[in-house]
Coordinates of C-alpha atoms in Angstrom, one line a residue:
Chain Z
M221 CA -16.4 67.2 51.9
P222 CA -18.3 64.8 54.2
D223 CA -16.6 61.5 54.5
T224 CA -19.7 59.5 53.5
Q225 CA -19.9 61.1 50.0
T226 CA -19.8 58.4 47.3
R227 CA -16.8 58.4 45.1
T228 CA -16.2 56.8 41.8
A229 CA -13.2 54.6 41.3
T230 CA -11.9 53.0 38.1
V231 CA -11.5 49.2 38.7
R232 CA -8.8 47.4 36.7
I233 CA -10.0 43.9 35.7
P234 CA -7.5 41.0 35.1
T235 CA -7.7 39.5 31.7
P236 CA -9.7 36.4 32.2
L237 CA -12.4 38.2 34.2
R238 CA -13.1 40.6 31.3
S239 CA -15.5 38.0 29.9
Y240 CA -17.7 38.9 32.8
T241 CA -17.4 42.7 32.3
D242 CA -18.5 42.9 28.6
G243 CA -14.8 42.7 27.6
Q244 CA -13.9 45.9 29.5
A245 CA -10.4 46.1 31.0
T246 CA -11.6 48.9 33.4
V247 CA -15.0 49.6 34.8
E248 CA -16.3 52.3 37.1
A249 CA -17.6 51.5 40.6
T250 CA -18.7 53.6 43.5
G251 CA -18.1 53.6 47.2
T252 CA -16.1 55.2 50.0
T253 CA -14.0 52.2 50.9
V254 CA -12.4 49.4 48.9
S255 CA -15.0 47.0 50.4
D256 CA -17.9 49.3 49.1
V257 CA -16.3 49.6 45.6
L258 CA -15.9 45.9 45.3
S259 CA -19.5 45.3 46.4
D260 CA -20.7 47.7 43.8
L261 CA -18.6 46.0 41.2
V262 CA -20.0 42.5 41.9
Q263 CA -23.5 44.0 42.0
Q264 CA -23.0 45.3 38.4
Y265 CA -21.2 42.1 37.2
S266 CA -22.6 39.3 39.4
D267 CA -20.4 36.6 37.7
L268 CA -17.4 38.2 39.4
Q269 CA -18.7 37.2 42.8
S270 CA -17.6 33.6 42.8
N271 CA -14.3 34.4 41.1
L272 CA -13.3 37.0 43.7
Y273 CA -14.9 35.6 46.9
T274 CA -15.1 32.3 48.6
E275 CA -18.5 30.9 49.6
D276 CA -18.2 32.5 53.0
G277 CA -17.8 36.0 51.5
T278 CA -14.0 36.5 52.0
L279 CA -11.7 37.5 49.2
R280 CA -10.0 34.5 47.7
Q281 CA -6.4 34.2 49.1
F282 CA -4.7 34.8 45.7
V283 CA -6.7 38.0 45.1
N284 CA -4.8 41.2 46.0
I285 CA -6.3 44.6 45.8
Y286 CA -4.3 47.8 45.1
V287 CA -5.5 51.4 45.4
N288 CA -3.3 53.2 42.9
D289 CA 0.1 51.8 43.7
D290 CA -0.5 50.5 47.2
D291 CA -1.5 47.0 48.3
I292 CA -4.4 47.5 50.7
R293 CA -2.9 44.8 52.9
Y294 CA -0.4 47.6 54.0
L295 CA -3.1 50.2 54.3
D296 CA -6.4 49.6 56.0
G297 CA -7.4 46.4 54.2
P298 CA -11.0 46.4 52.9
D299 CA -11.7 49.5 54.9
T300 CA -9.1 51.5 52.9
A301 CA -10.6 54.8 51.8
V302 CA -11.2 55.4 48.2
E303 CA -11.0 58.9 46.7
D304 CA -12.8 60.1 43.5
G305 CA -10.7 59.0 40.5
D306 CA -8.6 56.4 42.4
E307 CA -7.7 53.3 40.5
V308 CA -8.5 50.0 42.2
S309 CA -6.7 47.0 40.8
I310 CA -7.5 43.4 41.2
V311 CA -4.2 41.6 41.0
P312 CA -3.6 37.8 41.4
S313 CA -0.6 36.3 43.1
I314 CA 0.5 33.1 41.5
A315 CA 2.1 30.1 43.1
G316 CA 2.3 26.4 42.8
G317 CA 4.5 23.4 42.9
Chain O
M227 CA -3.7 28.3 23.4
I228 CA -2.2 29.4 20.1
T229 CA 1.4 30.4 20.0
S230 CA 4.6 30.2 18.0
P231 CA 7.5 27.8 18.2
S232 CA 9.8 30.5 19.5
V233 CA 7.5 31.0 22.6
I234 CA 7.7 27.3 23.3
Q235 CA 11.4 27.4 22.9
A236 CA 11.8 30.3 25.3
I237 CA 9.8 28.4 28.0
R238 CA 11.9 25.3 27.5
E239 CA 15.1 27.3 27.7
H240 CA 14.0 29.0 30.9
G241 CA 13.1 25.6 32.4
A242 CA 16.6 24.3 31.6
D243 CA 18.3 27.5 32.9
A244 CA 16.4 27.4 36.2
Y245 CA 17.1 23.7 36.8
P246 CA 17.2 22.2 39.4
E247 CA 14.9 24.9 40.7
E248 CA 11.5 25.8 39.2
G249 CA 11.5 28.6 36.7
C250 CA 8.4 30.7 36.1
G251 CA 7.1 33.6 34.0
F252 CA 4.2 35.3 32.2
L253 CA 2.5 34.5 29.0
L254 CA 1.7 37.7 27.2
G255 CA -0.7 38.1 24.4
A256 CA -4.4 38.5 23.7
V257 CA -7.7 36.7 24.0
D258 CA -9.1 36.1 20.5
E259 CA -12.8 36.2 19.5
N260 CA -13.2 32.5 20.4
G261 CA -11.9 33.1 23.9
T262 CA -8.6 31.3 23.0
N263 CA -5.4 32.8 24.5
R264 CA -3.0 33.7 21.8
I265 CA 0.5 34.0 23.2
S266 CA 2.9 36.4 21.5
R267 CA 5.8 36.2 23.9
V268 CA 6.9 35.3 27.4
R269 CA 8.4 37.3 30.2
R270 CA 10.7 35.6 32.7
V271 CA 10.2 36.5 36.4
A272 CA 12.2 35.5 39.5
N273 CA 10.8 32.6 41.5
R274 CA 10.0 34.5 44.7
Q275 CA 9.7 31.4 46.9
T276 CA 12.2 31.7 49.7
E277 CA 12.7 28.0 50.2
N278 CA 12.2 24.7 48.4
R279 CA 12.4 26.3 45.0
E280 CA 13.1 22.9 43.5
R281 CA 9.4 22.1 44.2
R282 CA 7.6 25.4 44.6
Y283 CA 7.3 28.7 42.7
E284 CA 5.7 32.0 43.5
I285 CA 5.0 35.2 41.5
T286 CA 4.1 38.3 43.5
P287 CA 1.3 40.7 42.7
D288 CA 4.0 43.4 42.3
D289 CA 5.6 41.3 39.6
Y290 CA 2.2 40.8 38.0
R291 CA 1.6 44.5 37.9
A292 CA 5.0 45.2 36.4
A293 CA 4.5 42.5 33.7
A294 CA 1.0 43.8 32.9
E295 CA 2.2 47.3 32.6
E296 CA 5.0 46.4 30.3
A297 CA 2.7 44.2 28.2
A298 CA 0.1 47.0 27.9
G299 CA 2.8 49.2 26.4
D300 CA 2.8 46.8 23.4
G301 CA -0.9 46.3 23.4
L302 CA -0.7 43.0 25.1
D303 CA -2.2 41.4 28.3
V304 CA -1.1 38.8 30.7
V305 CA -3.1 35.8 29.5
G306 CA -1.3 33.1 31.6
F307 CA 1.7 31.8 33.3
Y308 CA 4.3 29.1 32.9
H309 CA 6.5 27.1 35.3
S310 CA 8.8 24.2 35.2
H311 CA 8.6 20.8 37.0
P312 CA 12.2 19.7 37.5
D313 CA 12.4 15.9 37.3
H314 CA 8.6 15.7 37.6
P315 CA 5.8 15.1 35.0
A316 CA 4.3 18.1 33.1
E317 CA 1.0 17.8 34.9
P318 CA -0.5 20.1 37.5
S319 CA 0.4 19.1 41.0
E320 CA -1.9 19.2 44.0
T321 CA -0.2 22.4 45.0
D322 CA -0.8 23.9 41.5
L323 CA -4.6 23.2 42.0
A324 CA -4.7 24.5 45.5
E325 CA -3.0 27.7 44.5
A326 CA -4.7 28.2 41.2
T327 CA -6.0 31.7 40.4
F328 CA -8.8 32.6 37.9
P329 CA -10.2 30.2 35.3
G330 CA -9.4 31.5 31.9
Y331 CA -5.6 31.9 32.4
T332 CA -3.4 29.4 30.5
Y333 CA -1.0 27.5 32.7
V334 CA 1.9 26.0 30.8
I335 CA 4.0 23.4 32.5
V336 CA 7.4 22.1 31.1
S337 CA 9.0 19.1 32.7
V338 CA 12.8 19.3 32.9
D339 CA 14.5 15.9 33.1
D340 CA 18.1 16.1 34.5
G341 CA 18.5 19.6 33.1
T342 CA 16.9 19.0 29.7
S343 CA 13.4 20.2 28.9
A344 CA 11.0 17.4 28.0
D345 CA 7.2 17.4 27.9
L346 CA 5.4 20.7 27.6
T347 CA 1.7 20.9 28.4
A348 CA -1.0 23.6 28.8
W349 CA -3.9 23.7 31.2
S350 CA -6.8 25.9 32.4
L351 CA -8.7 25.8 35.6
A352 CA -12.3 24.4 35.3
P353 CA -14.9 27.1 36.2
D354 CA -15.8 25.2 39.3
R355 CA -12.1 25.2 40.3
S356 CA -12.2 21.4 40.9
R357 CA -9.4 20.5 38.4
F358 CA -7.2 21.6 35.6
R359 CA -8.4 20.8 32.1
P360 CA -5.9 20.2 29.3
E361 CA -5.6 22.9 26.8
E362 CA -4.6 22.2 23.2
V363 CA -1.2 23.8 22.2
R364 CA -1.6 25.1 18.6
L365 CA 1.5 26.3 16.9
V366 CA 1.6 28.9 14.2
E367 CA 4.7 30.5 12.8
A368 CA 4.0 34.0 14.2
T369 CA 1.2 35.3 16.3
A370 CA -0.2 38.7 15.7
S371 CA 1.0 41.0 18.4
G372 CA -0.3 44.3 19.4
Q373 CA -4.0 43.5 19.1

């Protein structure tokens, strides 16, 4: 299978962002990397853009992305490959004082 | 937020147990048709901060996933978080605002004065992320779970 073939991933949406995905807890998005999948996601649901990204287009610091059970920080970051049927999860880290 | 007295009691008890450090955890429940977070129960989690736990708390994404998975088993979602403010008012700090996650989560803060829980407040982040807005705490005897 050529590496450029588009794959469909299931993206898991955290509770408060489901108001922007028609109430759906999971949505499908396509792409060969995490970066592509997230781009497709915000293209489908544009209100997610400002929730996930800062104005300069980087993922907000508290936003963590998992492919299946792995944090992409320990894989290839946004370039992490996505296979057909993978689950991509948007997971917040919480902190404060 | 809408919740039961037992949930409020559980948050207070955790705040007192964690004193003089900050205690933290998850609010589990559902979002109702009005967009209000209905909290059925709480889940304690370890404060993952490695230093200054009297003034800081941290919950890792792995902890979040574990809590969300457990909640899903009961038909619930993570709808917010709580933490305690030892010897400090129950209002969001500058750090709370700087580290805030998505608007829509309920953030409960309980102040703990000299080991005893005191004020308890709820907040949600404004959509423009500029500030926390107070959220009404409505108590009902039992919240519907599993919806």
